[in-house]
């Protein structure tokens, strides 16, 4: 399971408009679907967050997909001269937990860890 968050979404909405923010979310949704397989599930979780469920993926596979998502989902908004930054966290079932709520919390925690490490480098 993956938790994906648009780091600078408020800035995009405030600077360019909510309509632009909606277009970014649509682009992100399309890119998530293209980056994952037909057996994976992509869902908007709320606001600027998405959950991706990747069945039958171990921790090594999760780390590989996290890197792939991170590089594939670097969306450039050329017309506004800004970039969309994403943070991605994951949790592995059943290795780390079988409880959906716990898996979401773990993925969310890793996503925030990545977000803050990216902005403090």
Short mmCIF file of C-alpha atoms in Angstrom, two decimals:
data_model
loop_
_atom_site.label_atom_id
_atom_site.label_comp_id
_atom_site.label_asym_id
_atom_site.label_seq_id
_atom_site.Cartn_x
_atom_site.Cartn_y
_atom_site.Cartn_z
CA UNK A 1 0.00 0.00 0.00
CA UNK A 2 1.25 3.46 -0.89
CA UNK A 3 0.31 6.90 0.34
CA UNK A 4 1.03 9.72 -2.13
CA UNK A 5 0.81 13.41 -1.22
CA UNK A 6 1.27 16.58 -3.29
CA UNK A 7 3.68 18.62 -1.16
CA UNK A 8 3.03 22.05 -2.60
CA UNK A 9 -0.66 21.73 -3.45
CA UNK A 10 -1.80 24.68 -1.32
CA UNK A 11 0.78 26.88 -3.08
CA UNK A 12 -0.53 25.75 -6.49
CA UNK A 13 -4.16 26.44 -5.51
CA UNK A 14 -3.33 29.81 -3.91
CA UNK A 15 -1.01 30.97 -6.69
CA UNK A 16 -2.65 29.62 -9.85
CA UNK A 17 -6.27 28.79 -8.87
CA UNK A 18 -8.27 25.84 -7.67
CA UNK A 19 -9.04 24.96 -11.29
CA UNK A 20 -5.32 24.52 -11.86
CA UNK A 21 -5.12 22.42 -8.69
CA UNK A 22 -7.91 20.21 -10.05
CA UNK A 23 -5.99 19.78 -13.32
CA UNK A 24 -2.88 18.80 -11.35
CA UNK A 25 -4.89 16.17 -9.47
CA UNK A 26 -6.24 14.78 -12.75
CA UNK A 27 -2.72 14.63 -14.22
CA UNK A 28 -1.47 12.93 -11.08
CA UNK A 29 -4.27 10.38 -11.18
CA UNK A 30 -3.50 9.57 -14.82
CA UNK A 31 0.22 9.25 -14.12
CA UNK A 32 -0.39 6.98 -11.11
CA UNK A 33 -2.52 4.71 -13.26
CA UNK A 34 0.14 4.63 -16.02
CA UNK A 35 2.94 3.94 -13.52
CA UNK A 36 1.16 1.06 -11.80
CA UNK A 37 -0.08 -2.22 -13.28
CA UNK A 38 -3.61 -3.18 -14.26
CA UNK A 39 -3.82 -5.26 -11.06
CA UNK A 40 -3.16 -2.27 -8.78
CA UNK A 41 -5.78 0.08 -7.35
CA UNK A 42 -5.42 3.87 -7.40
CA UNK A 43 -7.81 6.02 -5.37
CA UNK A 44 -7.94 9.65 -4.33
CA UNK A 45 -7.93 9.50 -0.54
CA UNK A 46 -8.77 13.12 0.13
CA UNK A 47 -7.64 16.58 -0.82
CA UNK A 48 -4.24 16.13 -2.43
CA UNK A 49 -3.63 12.58 -1.24
CA UNK A 50 -3.89 9.28 -3.07
CA UNK A 51 -3.71 5.67 -1.93
CA UNK A 52 -2.30 2.99 -4.21
CA UNK A 53 -2.91 -0.64 -3.33
CA UNK A 54 -0.41 -3.01 -4.92
CA UNK A 55 -1.35 -6.64 -4.20
CA UNK A 56 1.35 -9.28 -3.79
CA UNK A 57 4.23 -6.86 -3.36
CA UNK A 58 6.96 -7.45 -0.79
CA UNK A 59 9.13 -4.74 0.80
CA UNK A 60 11.75 -4.90 -1.96
CA UNK A 61 9.04 -4.47 -4.58
CA UNK A 62 7.48 -1.65 -2.57
CA UNK A 63 10.79 0.22 -2.40
CA UNK A 64 11.30 -0.22 -6.15
CA UNK A 65 7.81 1.08 -6.89
CA UNK A 66 8.34 3.98 -4.48
CA UNK A 67 11.43 5.03 -6.47
CA UNK A 68 9.58 4.57 -9.76
CA UNK A 69 6.61 6.62 -8.53
CA UNK A 70 8.91 9.34 -7.21
CA UNK A 71 10.68 9.76 -10.54
CA UNK A 72 7.67 9.26 -12.83
CA UNK A 73 5.44 11.62 -10.90
CA UNK A 74 7.61 14.70 -11.08
CA UNK A 75 5.04 16.71 -12.98
CA UNK A 76 6.19 19.89 -14.63
CA UNK A 77 3.74 22.72 -15.14
CA UNK A 78 5.65 24.51 -17.88
CA UNK A 79 3.04 27.19 -18.49
CA UNK A 80 3.25 28.36 -14.85
CA UNK A 81 6.98 27.78 -14.36
CA UNK A 82 6.49 25.65 -11.27
CA UNK A 83 6.94 22.03 -10.30
CA UNK A 84 4.69 19.64 -8.43
CA UNK A 85 6.53 17.84 -5.64
CA UNK A 86 5.30 14.49 -4.34
CA UNK A 87 6.05 12.46 -1.25
CA UNK A 88 5.41 8.72 -1.27
CA UNK A 89 5.26 6.33 1.69
CA UNK A 90 4.45 2.63 1.79
CA UNK A 91 3.51 -0.23 4.11
CA UNK A 92 3.62 -3.96 3.34
CA UNK A 93 0.86 -6.44 4.15
CA UNK A 94 1.10 -8.95 5.84
CA UNK A 95 4.76 -8.37 6.79
CA UNK A 96 4.11 -5.16 8.74
CA UNK A 97 0.42 -5.56 9.55
CA UNK A 98 -2.83 -7.01 8.26
CA UNK A 99 -4.93 -4.15 9.64
CA UNK A 100 -5.88 -1.59 7.00
CA UNK A 101 -5.87 1.32 9.46
CA UNK A 102 -2.42 0.39 10.73
CA UNK A 103 -1.07 0.01 7.17
CA UNK A 104 -2.41 3.46 6.29
CA UNK A 105 -0.80 4.98 9.40
CA UNK A 106 2.54 3.35 8.57
CA UNK A 107 2.45 4.49 4.94
CA UNK A 108 1.42 7.99 6.03
CA UNK A 109 4.26 8.14 8.56
CA UNK A 110 6.81 7.11 5.92
CA UNK A 111 5.36 9.63 3.49
CA UNK A 112 5.81 12.45 6.04
CA UNK A 113 9.33 11.26 6.79
CA UNK A 114 10.16 11.48 3.08
CA UNK A 115 8.45 14.87 2.78
CA UNK A 116 10.43 16.43 5.61
CA UNK A 117 13.74 14.86 4.59
CA UNK A 118 13.31 16.22 1.03
CA UNK A 119 12.70 19.76 2.24
CA UNK A 120 15.49 19.76 4.80
CA UNK A 121 18.28 18.65 2.43
#
